[in-house]
Coordinates of C-alpha atoms in Angstrom, one line a residue:
Chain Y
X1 CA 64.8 80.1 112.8
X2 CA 64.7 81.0 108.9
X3 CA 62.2 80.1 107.2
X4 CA 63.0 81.4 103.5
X5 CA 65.5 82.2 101.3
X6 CA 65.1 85.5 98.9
X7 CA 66.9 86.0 96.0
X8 CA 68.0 89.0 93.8
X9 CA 69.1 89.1 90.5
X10 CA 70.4 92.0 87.9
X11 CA 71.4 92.2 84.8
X12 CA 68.5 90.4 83.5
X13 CA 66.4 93.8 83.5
X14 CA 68.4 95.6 81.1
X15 CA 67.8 92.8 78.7
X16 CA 64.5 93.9 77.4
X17 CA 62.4 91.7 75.4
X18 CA 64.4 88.7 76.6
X19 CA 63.7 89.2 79.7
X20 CA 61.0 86.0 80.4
X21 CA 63.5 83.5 78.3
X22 CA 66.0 84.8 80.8
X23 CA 63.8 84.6 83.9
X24 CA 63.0 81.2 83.0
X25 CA 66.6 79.8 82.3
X26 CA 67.4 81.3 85.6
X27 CA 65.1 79.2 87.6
X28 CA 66.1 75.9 85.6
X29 CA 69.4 76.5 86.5
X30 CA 68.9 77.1 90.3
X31 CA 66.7 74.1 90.0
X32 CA 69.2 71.6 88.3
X33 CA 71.9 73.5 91.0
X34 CA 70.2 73.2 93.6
X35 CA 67.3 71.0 93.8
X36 CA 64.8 73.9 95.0
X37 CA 62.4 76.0 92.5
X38 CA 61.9 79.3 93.5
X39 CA 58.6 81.1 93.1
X40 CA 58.9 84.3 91.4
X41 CA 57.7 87.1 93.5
X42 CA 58.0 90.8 91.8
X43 CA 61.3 90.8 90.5
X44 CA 62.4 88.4 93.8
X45 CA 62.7 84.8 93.7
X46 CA 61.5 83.0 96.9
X47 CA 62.4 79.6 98.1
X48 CA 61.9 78.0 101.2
X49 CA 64.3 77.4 103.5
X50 CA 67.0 74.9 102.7
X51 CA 70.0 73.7 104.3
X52 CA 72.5 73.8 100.9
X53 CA 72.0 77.5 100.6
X54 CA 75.5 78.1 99.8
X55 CA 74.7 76.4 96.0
X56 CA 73.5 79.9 95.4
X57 CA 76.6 81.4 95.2
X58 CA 77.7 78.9 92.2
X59 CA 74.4 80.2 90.0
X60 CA 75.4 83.2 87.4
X61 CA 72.5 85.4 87.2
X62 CA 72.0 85.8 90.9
X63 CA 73.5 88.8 92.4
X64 CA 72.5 88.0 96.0
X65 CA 70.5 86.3 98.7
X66 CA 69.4 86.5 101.7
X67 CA 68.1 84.0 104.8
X68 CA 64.5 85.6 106.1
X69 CA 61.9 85.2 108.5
X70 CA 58.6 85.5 107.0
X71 CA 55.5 86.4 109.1
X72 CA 51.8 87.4 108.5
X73 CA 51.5 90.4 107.5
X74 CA 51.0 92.0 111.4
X75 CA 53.8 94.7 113.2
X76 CA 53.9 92.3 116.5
X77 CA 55.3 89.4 114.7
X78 CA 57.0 91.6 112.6
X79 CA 58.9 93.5 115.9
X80 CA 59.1 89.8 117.4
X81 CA 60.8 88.4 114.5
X82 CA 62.8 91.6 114.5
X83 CA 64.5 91.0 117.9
X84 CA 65.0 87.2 116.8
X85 CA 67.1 87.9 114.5
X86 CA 69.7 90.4 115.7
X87 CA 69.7 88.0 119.2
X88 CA 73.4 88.2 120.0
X89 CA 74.5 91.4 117.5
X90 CA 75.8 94.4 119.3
X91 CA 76.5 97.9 118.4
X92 CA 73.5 100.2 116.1
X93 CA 71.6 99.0 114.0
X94 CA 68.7 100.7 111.3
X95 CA 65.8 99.7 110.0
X96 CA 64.5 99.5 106.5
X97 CA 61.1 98.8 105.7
X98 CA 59.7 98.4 101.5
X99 CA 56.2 97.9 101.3
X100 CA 55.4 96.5 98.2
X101 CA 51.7 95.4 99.2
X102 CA 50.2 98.7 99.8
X103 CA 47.0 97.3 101.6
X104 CA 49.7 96.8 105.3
X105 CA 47.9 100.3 107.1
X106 CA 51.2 101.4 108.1
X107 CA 53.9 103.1 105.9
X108 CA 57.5 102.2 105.0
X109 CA 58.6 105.4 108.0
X110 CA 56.7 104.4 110.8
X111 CA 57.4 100.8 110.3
X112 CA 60.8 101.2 110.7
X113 CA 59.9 103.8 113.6
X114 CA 58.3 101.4 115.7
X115 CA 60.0 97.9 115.2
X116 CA 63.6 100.0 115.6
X117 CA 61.8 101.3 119.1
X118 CA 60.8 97.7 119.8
X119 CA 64.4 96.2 118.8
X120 CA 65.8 99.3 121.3
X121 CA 63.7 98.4 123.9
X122 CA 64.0 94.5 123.8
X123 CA 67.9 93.8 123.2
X124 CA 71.3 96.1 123.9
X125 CA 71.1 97.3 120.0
X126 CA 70.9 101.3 119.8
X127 CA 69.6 102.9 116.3
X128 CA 72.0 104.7 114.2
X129 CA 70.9 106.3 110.8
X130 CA 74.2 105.3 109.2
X131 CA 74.8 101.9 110.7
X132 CA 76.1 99.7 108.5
X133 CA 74.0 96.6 110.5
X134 CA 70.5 96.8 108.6
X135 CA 67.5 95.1 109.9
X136 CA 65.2 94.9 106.6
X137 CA 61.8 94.4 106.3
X138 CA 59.6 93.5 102.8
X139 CA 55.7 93.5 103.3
X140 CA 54.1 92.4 100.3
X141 CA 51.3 90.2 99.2
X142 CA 52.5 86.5 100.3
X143 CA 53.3 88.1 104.1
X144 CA 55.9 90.1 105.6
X145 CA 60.0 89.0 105.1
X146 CA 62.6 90.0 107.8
X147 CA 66.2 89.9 107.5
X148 CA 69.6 91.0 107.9
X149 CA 72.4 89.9 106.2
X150 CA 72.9 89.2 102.4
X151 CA 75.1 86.7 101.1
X152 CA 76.9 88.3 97.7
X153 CA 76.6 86.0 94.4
X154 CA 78.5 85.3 91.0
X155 CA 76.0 87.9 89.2
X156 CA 76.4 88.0 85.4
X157 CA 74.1 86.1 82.9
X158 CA 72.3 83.2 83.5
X159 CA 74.6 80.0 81.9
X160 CA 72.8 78.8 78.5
X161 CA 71.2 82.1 77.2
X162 CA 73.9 83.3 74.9
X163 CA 74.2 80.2 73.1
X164 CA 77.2 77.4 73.1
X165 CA 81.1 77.9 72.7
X166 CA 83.7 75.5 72.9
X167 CA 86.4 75.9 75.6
X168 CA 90.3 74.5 74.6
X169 CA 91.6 74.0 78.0
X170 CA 95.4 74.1 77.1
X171 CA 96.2 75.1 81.1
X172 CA 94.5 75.6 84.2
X173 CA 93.9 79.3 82.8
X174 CA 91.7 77.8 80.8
X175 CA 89.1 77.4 83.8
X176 CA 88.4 81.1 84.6
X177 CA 88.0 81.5 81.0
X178 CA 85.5 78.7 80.8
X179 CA 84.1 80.6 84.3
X180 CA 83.7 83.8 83.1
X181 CA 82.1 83.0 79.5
X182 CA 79.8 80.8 81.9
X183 CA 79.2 83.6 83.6
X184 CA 78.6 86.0 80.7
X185 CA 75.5 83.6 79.6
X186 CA 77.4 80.9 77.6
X187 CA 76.9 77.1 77.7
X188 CA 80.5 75.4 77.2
X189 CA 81.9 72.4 75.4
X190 CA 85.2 71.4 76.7
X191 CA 87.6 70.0 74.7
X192 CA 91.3 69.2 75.5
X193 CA 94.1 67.0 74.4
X194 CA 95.0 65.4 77.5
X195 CA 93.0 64.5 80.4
X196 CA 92.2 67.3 82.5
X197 CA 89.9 68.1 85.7
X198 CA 86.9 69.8 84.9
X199 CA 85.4 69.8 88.4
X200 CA 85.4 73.8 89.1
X201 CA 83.3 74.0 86.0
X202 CA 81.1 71.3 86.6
X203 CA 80.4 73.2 90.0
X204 CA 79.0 75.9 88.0
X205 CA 77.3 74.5 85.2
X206 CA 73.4 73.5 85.1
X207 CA 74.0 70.5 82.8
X208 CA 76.8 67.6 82.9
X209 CA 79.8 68.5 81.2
X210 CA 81.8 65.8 79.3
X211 CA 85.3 66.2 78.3
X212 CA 86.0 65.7 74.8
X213 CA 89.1 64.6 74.0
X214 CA 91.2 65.6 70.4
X215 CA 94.1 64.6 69.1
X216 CA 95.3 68.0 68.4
X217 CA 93.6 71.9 67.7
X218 CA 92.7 71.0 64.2
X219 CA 90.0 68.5 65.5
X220 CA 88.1 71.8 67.0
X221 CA 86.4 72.5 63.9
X222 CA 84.4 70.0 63.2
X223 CA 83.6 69.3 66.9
X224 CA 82.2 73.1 67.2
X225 CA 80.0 72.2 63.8
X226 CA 78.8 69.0 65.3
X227 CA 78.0 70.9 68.7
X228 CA 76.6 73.8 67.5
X229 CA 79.1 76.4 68.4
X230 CA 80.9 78.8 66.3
X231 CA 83.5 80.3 69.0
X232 CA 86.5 78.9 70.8
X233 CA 87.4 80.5 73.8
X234 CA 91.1 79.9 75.5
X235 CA 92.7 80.8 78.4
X236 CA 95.6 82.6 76.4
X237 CA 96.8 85.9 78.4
X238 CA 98.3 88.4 76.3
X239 CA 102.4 86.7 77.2
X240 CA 101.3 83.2 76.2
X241 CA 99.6 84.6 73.1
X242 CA 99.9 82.7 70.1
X243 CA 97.6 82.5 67.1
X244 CA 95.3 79.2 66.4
X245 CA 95.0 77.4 62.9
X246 CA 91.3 76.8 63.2
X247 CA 89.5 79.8 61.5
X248 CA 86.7 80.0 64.1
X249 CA 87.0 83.5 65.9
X250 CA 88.8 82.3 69.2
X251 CA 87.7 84.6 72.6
X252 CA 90.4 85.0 74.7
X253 CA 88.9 86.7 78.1
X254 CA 92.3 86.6 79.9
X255 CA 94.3 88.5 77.4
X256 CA 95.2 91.3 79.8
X257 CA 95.7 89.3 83.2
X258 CA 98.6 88.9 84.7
X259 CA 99.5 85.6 86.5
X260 CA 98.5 86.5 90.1
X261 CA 95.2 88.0 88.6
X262 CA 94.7 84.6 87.4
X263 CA 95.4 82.6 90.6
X264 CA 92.9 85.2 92.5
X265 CA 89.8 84.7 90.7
X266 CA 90.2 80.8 90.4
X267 CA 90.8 80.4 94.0
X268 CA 88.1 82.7 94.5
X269 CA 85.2 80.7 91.9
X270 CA 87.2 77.3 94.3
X271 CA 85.8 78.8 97.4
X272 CA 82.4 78.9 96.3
Chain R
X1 CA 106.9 113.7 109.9
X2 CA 107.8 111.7 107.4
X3 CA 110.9 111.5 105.4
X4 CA 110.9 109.4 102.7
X5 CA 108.5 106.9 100.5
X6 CA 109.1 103.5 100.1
X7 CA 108.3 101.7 97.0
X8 CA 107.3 98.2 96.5
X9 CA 107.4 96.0 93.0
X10 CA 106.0 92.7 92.2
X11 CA 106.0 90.9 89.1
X12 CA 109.3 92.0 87.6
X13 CA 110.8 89.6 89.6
X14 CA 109.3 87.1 87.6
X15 CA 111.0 88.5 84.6
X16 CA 114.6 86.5 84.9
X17 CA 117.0 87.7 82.6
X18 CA 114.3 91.2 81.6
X19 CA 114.9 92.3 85.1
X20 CA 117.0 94.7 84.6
X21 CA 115.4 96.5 81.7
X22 CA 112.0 96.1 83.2
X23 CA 113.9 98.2 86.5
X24 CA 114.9 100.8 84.3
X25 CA 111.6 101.4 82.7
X26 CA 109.8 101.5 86.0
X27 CA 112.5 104.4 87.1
X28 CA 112.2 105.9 84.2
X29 CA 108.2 105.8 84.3
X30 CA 107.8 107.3 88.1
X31 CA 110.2 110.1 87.4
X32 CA 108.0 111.0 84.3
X33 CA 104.7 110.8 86.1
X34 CA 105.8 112.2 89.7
X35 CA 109.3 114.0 88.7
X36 CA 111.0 112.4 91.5
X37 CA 113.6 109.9 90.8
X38 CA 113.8 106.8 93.0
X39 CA 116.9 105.0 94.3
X40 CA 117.4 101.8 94.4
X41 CA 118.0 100.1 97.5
X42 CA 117.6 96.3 97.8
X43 CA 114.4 95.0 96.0
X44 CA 112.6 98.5 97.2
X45 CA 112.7 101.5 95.7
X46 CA 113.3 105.1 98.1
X47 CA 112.0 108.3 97.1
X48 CA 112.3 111.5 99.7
X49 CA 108.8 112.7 100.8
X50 CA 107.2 114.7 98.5
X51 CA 103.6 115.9 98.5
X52 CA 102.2 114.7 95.4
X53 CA 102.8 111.0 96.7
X54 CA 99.0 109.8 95.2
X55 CA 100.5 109.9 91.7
X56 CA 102.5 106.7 92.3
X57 CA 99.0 105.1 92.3
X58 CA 98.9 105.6 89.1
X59 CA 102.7 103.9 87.8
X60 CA 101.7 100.7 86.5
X61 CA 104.4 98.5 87.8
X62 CA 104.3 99.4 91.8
X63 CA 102.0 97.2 93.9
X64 CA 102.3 99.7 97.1
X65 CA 104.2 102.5 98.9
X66 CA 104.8 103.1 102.4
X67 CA 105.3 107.0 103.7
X68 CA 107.8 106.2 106.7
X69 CA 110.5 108.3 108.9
X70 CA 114.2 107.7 108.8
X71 CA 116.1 107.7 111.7
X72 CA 120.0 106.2 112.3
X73 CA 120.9 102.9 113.1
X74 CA 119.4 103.3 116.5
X75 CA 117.3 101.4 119.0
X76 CA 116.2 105.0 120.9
X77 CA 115.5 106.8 117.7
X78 CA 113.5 103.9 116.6
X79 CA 111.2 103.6 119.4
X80 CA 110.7 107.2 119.5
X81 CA 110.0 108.1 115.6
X82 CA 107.4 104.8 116.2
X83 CA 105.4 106.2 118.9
X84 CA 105.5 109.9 117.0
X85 CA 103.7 107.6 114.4
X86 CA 101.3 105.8 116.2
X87 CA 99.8 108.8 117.7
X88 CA 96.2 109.3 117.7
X89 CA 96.0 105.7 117.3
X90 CA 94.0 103.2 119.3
X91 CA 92.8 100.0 119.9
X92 CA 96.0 97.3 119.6
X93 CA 99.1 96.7 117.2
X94 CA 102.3 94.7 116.4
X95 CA 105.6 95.6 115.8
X96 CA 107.5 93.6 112.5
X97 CA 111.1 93.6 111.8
X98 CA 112.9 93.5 108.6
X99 CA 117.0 93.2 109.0
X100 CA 118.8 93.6 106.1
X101 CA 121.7 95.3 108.1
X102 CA 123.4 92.4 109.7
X103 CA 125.9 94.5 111.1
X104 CA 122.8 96.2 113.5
X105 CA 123.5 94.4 116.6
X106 CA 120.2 93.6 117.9
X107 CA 118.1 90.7 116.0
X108 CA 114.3 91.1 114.6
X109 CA 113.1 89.6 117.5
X110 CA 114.6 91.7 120.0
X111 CA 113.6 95.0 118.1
X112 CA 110.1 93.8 117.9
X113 CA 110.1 93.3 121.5
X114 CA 111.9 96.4 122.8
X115 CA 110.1 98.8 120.4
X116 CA 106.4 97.0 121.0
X117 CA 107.0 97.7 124.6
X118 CA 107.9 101.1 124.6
X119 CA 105.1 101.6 122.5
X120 CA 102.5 100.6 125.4
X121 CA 104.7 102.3 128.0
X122 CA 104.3 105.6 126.0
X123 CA 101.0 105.1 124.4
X124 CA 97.3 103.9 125.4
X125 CA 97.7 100.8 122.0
X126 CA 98.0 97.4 123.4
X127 CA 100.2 95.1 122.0
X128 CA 98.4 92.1 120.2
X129 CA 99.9 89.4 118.2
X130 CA 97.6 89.5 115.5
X131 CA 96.9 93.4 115.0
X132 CA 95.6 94.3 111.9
X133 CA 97.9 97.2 113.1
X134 CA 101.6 97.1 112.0
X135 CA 104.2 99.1 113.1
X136 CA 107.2 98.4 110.5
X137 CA 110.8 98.5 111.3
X138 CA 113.3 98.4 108.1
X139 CA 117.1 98.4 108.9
X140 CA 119.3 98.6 105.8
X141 CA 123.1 100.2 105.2
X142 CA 121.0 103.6 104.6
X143 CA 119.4 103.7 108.7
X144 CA 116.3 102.5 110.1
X145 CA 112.6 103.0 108.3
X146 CA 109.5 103.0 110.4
X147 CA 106.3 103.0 108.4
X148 CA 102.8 101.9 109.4
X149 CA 100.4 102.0 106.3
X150 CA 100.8 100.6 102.9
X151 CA 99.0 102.2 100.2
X152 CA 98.3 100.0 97.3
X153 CA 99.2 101.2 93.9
X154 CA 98.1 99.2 90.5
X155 CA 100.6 96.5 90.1
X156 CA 100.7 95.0 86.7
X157 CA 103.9 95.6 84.7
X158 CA 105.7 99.1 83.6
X159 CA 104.3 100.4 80.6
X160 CA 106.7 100.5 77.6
X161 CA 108.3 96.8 78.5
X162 CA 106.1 94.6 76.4
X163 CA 106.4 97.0 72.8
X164 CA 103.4 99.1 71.4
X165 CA 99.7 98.3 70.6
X166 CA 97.2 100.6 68.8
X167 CA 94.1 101.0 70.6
X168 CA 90.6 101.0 68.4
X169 CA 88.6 103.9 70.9
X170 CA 85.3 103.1 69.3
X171 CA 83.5 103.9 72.7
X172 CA 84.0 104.3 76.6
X173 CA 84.8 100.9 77.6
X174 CA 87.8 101.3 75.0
X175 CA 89.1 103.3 77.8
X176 CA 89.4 100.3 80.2
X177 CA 90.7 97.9 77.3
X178 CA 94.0 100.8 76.8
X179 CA 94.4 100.6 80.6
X180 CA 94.5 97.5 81.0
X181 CA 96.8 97.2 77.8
X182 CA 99.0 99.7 79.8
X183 CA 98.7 97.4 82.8
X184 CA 100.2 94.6 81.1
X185 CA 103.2 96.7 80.0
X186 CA 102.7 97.7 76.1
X187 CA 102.7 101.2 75.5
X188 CA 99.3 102.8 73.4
X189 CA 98.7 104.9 70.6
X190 CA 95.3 105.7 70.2
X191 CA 92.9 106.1 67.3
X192 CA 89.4 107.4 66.7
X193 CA 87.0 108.0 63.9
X194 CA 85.9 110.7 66.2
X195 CA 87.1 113.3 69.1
X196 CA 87.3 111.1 72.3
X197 CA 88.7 112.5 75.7
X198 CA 91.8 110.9 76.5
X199 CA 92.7 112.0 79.8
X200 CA 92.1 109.4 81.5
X201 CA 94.7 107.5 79.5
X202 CA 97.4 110.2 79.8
X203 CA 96.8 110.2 83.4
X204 CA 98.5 106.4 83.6
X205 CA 100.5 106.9 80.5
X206 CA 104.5 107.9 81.0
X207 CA 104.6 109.8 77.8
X208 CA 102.4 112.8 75.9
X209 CA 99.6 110.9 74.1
X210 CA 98.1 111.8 70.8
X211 CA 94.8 111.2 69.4
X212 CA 95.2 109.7 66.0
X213 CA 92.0 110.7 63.7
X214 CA 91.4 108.5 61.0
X215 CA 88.8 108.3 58.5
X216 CA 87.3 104.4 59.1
X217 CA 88.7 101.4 60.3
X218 CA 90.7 100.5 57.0
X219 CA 93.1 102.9 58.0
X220 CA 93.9 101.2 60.9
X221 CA 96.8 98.9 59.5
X222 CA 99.0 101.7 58.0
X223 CA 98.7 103.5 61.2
X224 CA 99.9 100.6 62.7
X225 CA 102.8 99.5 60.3
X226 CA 103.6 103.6 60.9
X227 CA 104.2 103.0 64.6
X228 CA 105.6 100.3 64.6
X229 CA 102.5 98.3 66.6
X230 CA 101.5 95.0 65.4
X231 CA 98.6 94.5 67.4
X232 CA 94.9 96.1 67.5
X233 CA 93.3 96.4 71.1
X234 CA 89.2 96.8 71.1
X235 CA 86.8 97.6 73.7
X236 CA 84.6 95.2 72.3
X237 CA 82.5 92.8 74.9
X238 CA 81.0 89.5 73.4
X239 CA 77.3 91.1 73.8
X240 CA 79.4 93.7 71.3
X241 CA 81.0 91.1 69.2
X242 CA 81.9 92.0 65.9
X243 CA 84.8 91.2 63.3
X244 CA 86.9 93.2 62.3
X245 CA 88.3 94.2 58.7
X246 CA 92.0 94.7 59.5
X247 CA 94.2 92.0 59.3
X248 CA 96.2 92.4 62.4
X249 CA 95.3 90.0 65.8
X250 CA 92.8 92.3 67.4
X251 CA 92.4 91.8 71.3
X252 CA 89.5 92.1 73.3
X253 CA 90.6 92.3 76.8
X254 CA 87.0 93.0 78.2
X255 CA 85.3 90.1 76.3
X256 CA 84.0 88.7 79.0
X257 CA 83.2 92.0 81.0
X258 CA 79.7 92.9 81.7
X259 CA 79.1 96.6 81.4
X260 CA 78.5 97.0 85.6
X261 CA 82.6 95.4 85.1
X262 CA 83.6 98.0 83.0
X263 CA 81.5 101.1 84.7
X264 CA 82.9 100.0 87.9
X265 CA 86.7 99.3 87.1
X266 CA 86.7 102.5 85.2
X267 CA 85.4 104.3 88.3
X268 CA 88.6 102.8 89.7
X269 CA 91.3 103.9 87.8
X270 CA 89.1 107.4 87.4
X271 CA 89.4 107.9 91.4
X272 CA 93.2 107.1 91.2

């Protein structure tokens, strides 16, 4: 029944003047992710429908998506596609209509007036102003998009715009803080001294990671020259704490979680 | 209705041979921040009812409290304190038994089963074996606690337990970097170049804080040799990344925070 996907993103707007570099890492990344490119439709990204949707949720940048029906821009296939949709949801529901193509004759109010009378009428649905159950609807230039639910996202930075740090993976701690600096824009260079899995952050990296392997910390140094990166970021929390004998300023995100914080958010970055 | 409060720790258990002192703190701490000293009865903590209950949310340390009636060591007073709690109640429910009284000569099972149906017999809830809905029973030398809701507090560790940091206020987020600090169990002492409002901080904090002024950073260290803190917590964020000129560790517990993060969590702990 779907025929697209549209995604949101955030924090890029506050970035000003980097805004376009940012835009365009964003849809490399969902590209290499994913295999789809989205279009880029006023501050949406479109894509068509694709079965491995759920790759979205591994992309930082994206703050949310959600599965639509598009249809021409006409208030019968809108109201049809309406009733589609919420086939088999009970309870209320509301309507919410943006019109971003300003030629559609109707407005964003009566919109929503008639296709919630039409989804009354044709289904056992009654309208509620505060119903959490929305049915959207986004009329602009490409056609009209209808749909319900949104699927929440990672959100942050899109990986690779703030440059490259090198992640010392002493424990499995050391994921979430490879996970979050991902996550606040950073590409990572993992380097450990004994073999370790790197899966989770392969999941959520745009480019292939290799392991690199050192005989001990003071090898870190001249790996972060050789690949460009000037920070070392551990998964030290504030009880492990101890200081390093590299002289590279060493980022230590997990300095004030507490064990079960830690388990949490890597179970959670596993289930995406 | 109710009668007492029950009051639930986590990670001190952890703690091993620390137990004991981290017990003490966390007495110590509630009586400070709520003027109601708890006793100790078996892994929970007992407080009578008192109004002001909210401020436990606020002791770093407890994961949750529990407002519940006492009655004696028996099954008819059970049954009725539990339906005088589950009034104005609807929809469906279980019952759950906790028997740390051996010497109570009906087993969990049996409770659960007697109490759940005098509950529908006096009642319009349904029994259900997987309610969302719990009615708790808690038999212990003291008598018989019945308690349906949990309210989560902030978990973490008591503040005080893991020594004394100075906290660098340099702007708002700084805020969330002492809590979490706090969190984690080190007491603060805060310091700012300028006038900050520190009430959020005193809200959490066990003891009367003071607002060190100092002239610039470089005053930091003797500060900190004066209080007997080694350690220099920032509110710094890597898009905020800077070095410091102190020679103590400084921590950055909100490296990896966007701002949303931070605006959100300290909307948290602001509504606690």
């Amino acid at each position: 029944m779907y025929t697209h996907v549209l995604l949101r993103y955030g924090e890029i707007f506050l970035k000003g003047k980097n805004r376009s570099v940012f835009e365009r890492r964003l849809l490399n990344n969902i590209e290499k992710m994913t295999g789809q490119r989205p279009r880029n439709i006023r501050s949406r990204l479109l894509l068509p429908y694709f079965e491995e949707h759920h790759l979205l949720k591994r992309v930082f940048g994206l703050v949310s998506y959600s599965l639509a029906v598009k249809t021409q821009q006409d208030i019968e296939e809108i109201k049809q596609a309406a009733v589609q949709l919420l086939k088999g949801k009970t309870g209320s529901f509301r309507v919410e209509t943006q019109r971003s193509d300003k030629r559609f004759p109707l407005k964003s109010p009566e919109i929503n007036s008639l296709v919630g009378k039409y989804i009354e009428e044709n289904s056992d649905l009654r309208f509620g102003l505060k119903s959490p159950q929305t049915l959207n609807v986004e009329i602009n230039q490409d056609g009209a998009f209808i749909f319900v639910d949104k699927v929440v996202c990672s959100g942050g930075l899109p990986t690779g715009v703030e440059g490259k740090v090198v992640l010392f993976l002493e424990e499995e701690a050391s994921l979430l803080a490879g996970l979050l600096f991902m996550k606040r824009g950073t590409d990572i260079v993992p380097v450990s001294v004994k073999d370790r899995d790197i899966n989770l952050l392969q999941k959520f990296s745009p480019r292939p990671l290799l392991l690199h392997m050192i005989k001990d910390a003071s090898e870190i140094e001249d790996l972060a020259v050789k690949e460009k990166a000037n920070i070392v970021v551990s998964g030290q929390n504030f009880e492990k704490y101890g200081r390093y004998e590299f002289s590279l300023p060493a980022m230590r995100p997990l300095i004030a979680y507490g064990d079960e914080d830690i388990k949490e958010q890597l179970s959670n970055f596993r289930q995406a």
